Each structure stands twice: as C-alpha cells, then as structure tokens.
Amino acid sequence: MRFTRVLDGALDRSVALGYTKIGSRLRRTWWPPDPRPNAMAGKRVLVTGATGGIGEAIARSFAELDATVHLLGRNADKVRRAAGEIRRAVPGAVVIDEVCDVSDLDAVRAWCDDLDARIDELHGVVHNAGAMPKHRVETPQGHETQLACHVLGPHLMTERLLPLLRDAEGASVVFMSSGGMYTTPSPASGRYPQSADDMESKSGDYNGVRVYARTKRMQVVLADAWASRLSGDDIRVESMHPGWVETPGVADALPVFRVVTRPLLRDTADGADTAVWLVATRPESAPGHFWHDRAQRPTTFGWQRSEDRQEVVRFLDAVSSMTGTMRFNANWQETQHD
Ligand SMILES: NC(=O)c1ccc[n+]([C@@H]2O[C@H](COP(=O)([O-])OP(=O)(O)OC[C@H]3O[C@@H](n4cnc5c(N)ncnc54)[C@H](OP(=O)(O)O)[C@@H]3O)[C@@H](O)[C@H]2O)c1
C-alpha cells in the first residue's frame, strides 16, 4: 500500500511517465474498482465536446454503463456522426444529439433553457469541450475563445443546469482540465490574470499554449469553488486531467509533441476513464478536487505558492460579471446577482 502510494506519486512528479500510457497501465493494478456494469442505468449525463477525441470516448463509456447520454457538439453533422457511431457500437444505447457552441454564451443560455424544458433531472455533466487556437479569436459576445470555451461557457452552463442537477438527488460535474495547468501559477502571484482585460488575453502577443494553460488553471480554481458552493446539495464537482492522449486536437494543435510522444500516448478510452469513473462512482473528494487516474492530485507543486483567497474571489467575481451569474462570497457561497 505504502509502496504503491510512493510509486504513484513518483509517476505523477515525473510527468512523462505518469501522463503517458505507462502511468495508467501501472496504476490500473492498484487503482479503485471499475463502476458496476450497469452503474448508470436510469441516469442521464451530458458530455460536451463529444464529437471526437476524449469526449466521444466518454460518451461511449457512459452508454456502455447504460446511461442516457446527451452528446453535445457545436457542429450538427459531427454530432450526428458521433451519436450514430455509439448507437451502432453499443447495443441499446440511448444517445441524444445536442448542438451548442459552449463558447457562445447566448447559445448556452438558449440551449440550457431548451434542455430544461425537455428533461426532469441530470445526473452528470462533463465539461470536456476544449480547443487551443493559435490566434486570438473572439466569440459573439467579444470574449477570447479559450476563456469562453473552458471557463465562461461551462460556468454559465453549470449554473443554468443546477435545477436539473439538484433534482437528480446525487449528481456530479467534472471539468476536463489539463496537466498543462501546472505551468500557470494559482491565483496568488502577480503572474495570475489580475483583471478582466488580462483574462481576455488582450495585452501582448497572443500565445495559444500559454492561454490554454491559464484557462485550464482557471477551470481547476472554478471547480474547487463550485464544489464548496454545492457541497450541501449532494452535487459533487471535480476537475481532472486525462494525461497525454492521442486525439485529433493534439494532432492539430501540437503536431511536434505528438510525433515525439506518439508511441506512449494514451488511447481515448484511457483518457476518458477518470471522468466516467468520477461520475459513475461519486468518490469522496477533498478540497482541491483535482483528479488524474482515479486519484486526487495536488493543484500546485511544492515550489508554487498556494492560493490567495482574495485573488480567487477577484477571479470568481470577474467570471460572474462576464456571465451575469450569481457571485461567490469568500466562503464560496452565492450572494447576489450581478
Ligand atoms: N488530448 C490530450 O492529451 C489532452 C490533455 C489534457 C487535456 N485535454 C483536454 O481534454 C479535452 C478533450 O481534448 P481532445 O484532445 O479530445 O480534443 P479534440 O480532439 O480537439 O476534441 C475536442 C472536442 O471539443 C469540441 N469543441 C471545441 N470547441 C467547442 C465549442 N466551443 N463548443 C462545443 N464543442 C467544442 C470539438 O468539436 P469540433 O470538432 O467541432 O471542434 C471536439 O468534439 C479538452 O478540454 C482538452 O483541453 C486533452
């Protein structure tokens, strides 16, 4: 037990070993048991960015566990293809096509209202949609795309879906972050975005990889705040990273990284594993709420400063005002509408 804990931690710190398929192959020998075969029967889940890569694999794994799956993408043709593929591959799968661009806040509001009119409860949400554009692109509301896709859209969607999540009487929300978030400090140092302009990456040259890491760090901070805010509602909120996974997104955004690491990259089912396990088994989770390979991981490494609460409040305030949602107070509870 102690040996596996030390080995697990060493894999994590080594990054290259832990994040590749070497990490999951080793950890599989000691990690917690799989969900029961029909663990999600009678349950309803939403997976965003599920038209390819890790999201499609998450949707498929949920269908294999007998969940009703709402498969969401921004391109109707891709949604139709991915949903059809899962229906063909998994006998009896119930997959519902959902089209919404999660970076478009008006589209998110309209889609959430529509979903609310169609269903009575929702047991799981995986905020998986992600992108790493090379150039700064703005959404219809004028937000930088990665901020909107990784942070603002999922935040707004979480708030709008709260009634459905509460009615499930035992739900989970998972933010798909990235190990890349470790390269951005937590909200404590002067390098963390200090203002709305900063968050929108308006100053200096746009660096897609750096903005990706920052918005992936924001997801971890946001999920932690949501976890506290909803702790009394039996809604668990977690963030996680999938390791390094062979996907169309990696091929497109990081071609050199892919060529170098390809033999060791995980397959998409492997990248999907922890998200599905978190929703299907709802493990106990401590503050931080950041997971990889079915175990909680630190949100900062030893040499990084820990979070400053005032900085976190400032960040959450900015997210609330950009999305027109409830504010979080210093105890992460909701206070007032913007
Ligand atoms: N692959 C890895 O090694 C890795 C590592 C760490 C974290 N992650 C995270 O895991 C998640 C999935 O990554 P992936 O590698 O599977 O990426 P991917 O192959 O690029 O797939 C991303 C999915 O998200 C969708 N999407 C993008 N923007 C969207 C939007 N605004 N609204 C709705 N859907 C949108 C894409 O749809 P379109 O086809 O229409 O673009 C696609 O279905 C991402 O959040 C990523 O940051 C991946």
Short mmCIF file of N, CA and C in Angstrom, two decimals, residues 162 165-171 226-236 282 333-334:
data_model
loop_
_atom_site.label_atom_id
_atom_site.label_comp_id
_atom_site.label_asym_id
_atom_site.label_seq_id
_atom_site.Cartn_x
_atom_site.Cartn_y
_atom_site.Cartn_z
N LEU A 162 -28.32 23.86 -12.76
CA LEU A 162 -28.43 23.49 -11.33
C LEU A 162 -29.77 22.87 -10.95
N LEU A 165 -29.68 19.33 -11.95
CA LEU A 165 -28.70 18.57 -11.17
C LEU A 165 -29.23 18.33 -9.76
N ARG A 166 -29.88 19.34 -9.18
CA ARG A 166 -30.44 19.16 -7.82
C ARG A 166 -31.52 18.09 -7.85
N ASP A 167 -32.34 18.07 -8.89
CA ASP A 167 -33.45 17.12 -8.94
C ASP A 167 -32.96 15.68 -9.10
N ALA A 168 -31.71 15.50 -9.49
CA ALA A 168 -31.17 14.14 -9.63
C ALA A 168 -30.89 13.51 -8.27
N GLU A 169 -30.81 14.33 -7.22
CA GLU A 169 -30.52 13.85 -5.86
C GLU A 169 -29.27 12.97 -5.84
N GLY A 170 -28.18 13.53 -6.29
CA GLY A 170 -26.90 12.81 -6.35
C GLY A 170 -26.32 12.98 -7.74
N ALA A 171 -25.63 14.08 -7.97
CA ALA A 171 -25.11 14.35 -9.32
C ALA A 171 -23.63 14.72 -9.24
N TRP A 226 -16.93 25.76 -7.01
CA TRP A 226 -18.25 25.15 -7.20
C TRP A 226 -18.45 23.97 -6.24
N ALA A 227 -17.39 23.21 -6.01
CA ALA A 227 -17.51 22.05 -5.11
C ALA A 227 -17.93 22.50 -3.72
N SER A 228 -17.33 23.61 -3.23
CA SER A 228 -17.73 24.13 -1.91
C SER A 228 -19.15 24.65 -1.95
N ARG A 229 -19.45 25.41 -3.01
CA ARG A 229 -20.77 26.04 -3.09
C ARG A 229 -21.88 25.00 -3.10
N LEU A 230 -21.63 23.84 -3.72
CA LEU A 230 -22.69 22.84 -3.87
C LEU A 230 -22.57 21.68 -2.89
N SER A 231 -21.67 21.82 -1.90
CA SER A 231 -21.45 20.68 -1.00
C SER A 231 -22.72 20.31 -0.24
N GLY A 232 -23.61 21.27 -0.01
CA GLY A 232 -24.85 20.94 0.71
C GLY A 232 -25.94 20.39 -0.19
N ASP A 233 -25.69 20.33 -1.50
CA ASP A 233 -26.73 19.93 -2.45
C ASP A 233 -26.57 18.50 -2.96
N ASP A 234 -25.61 17.77 -2.45
CA ASP A 234 -25.29 16.45 -2.99
C ASP A 234 -24.97 16.52 -4.49
N ILE A 235 -24.28 17.59 -4.86
CA ILE A 235 -23.74 17.69 -6.22
C ILE A 235 -22.23 17.78 -6.07
N ARG A 236 -21.52 16.78 -6.57
CA ARG A 236 -20.05 16.80 -6.46
C ARG A 236 -19.47 17.50 -7.69
N ARG A 282 -18.91 8.43 -7.91
CA ARG A 282 -19.00 9.58 -6.98
C ARG A 282 -18.17 9.37 -5.71
N GLN A 333 -19.99 30.81 -1.21
CA GLN A 333 -21.44 30.66 -1.33
C GLN A 333 -21.96 31.77 -2.24
N GLU A 334 -23.14 31.56 -2.84
CA GLU A 334 -23.68 32.57 -3.74
C GLU A 334 -24.18 33.75 -2.91
#
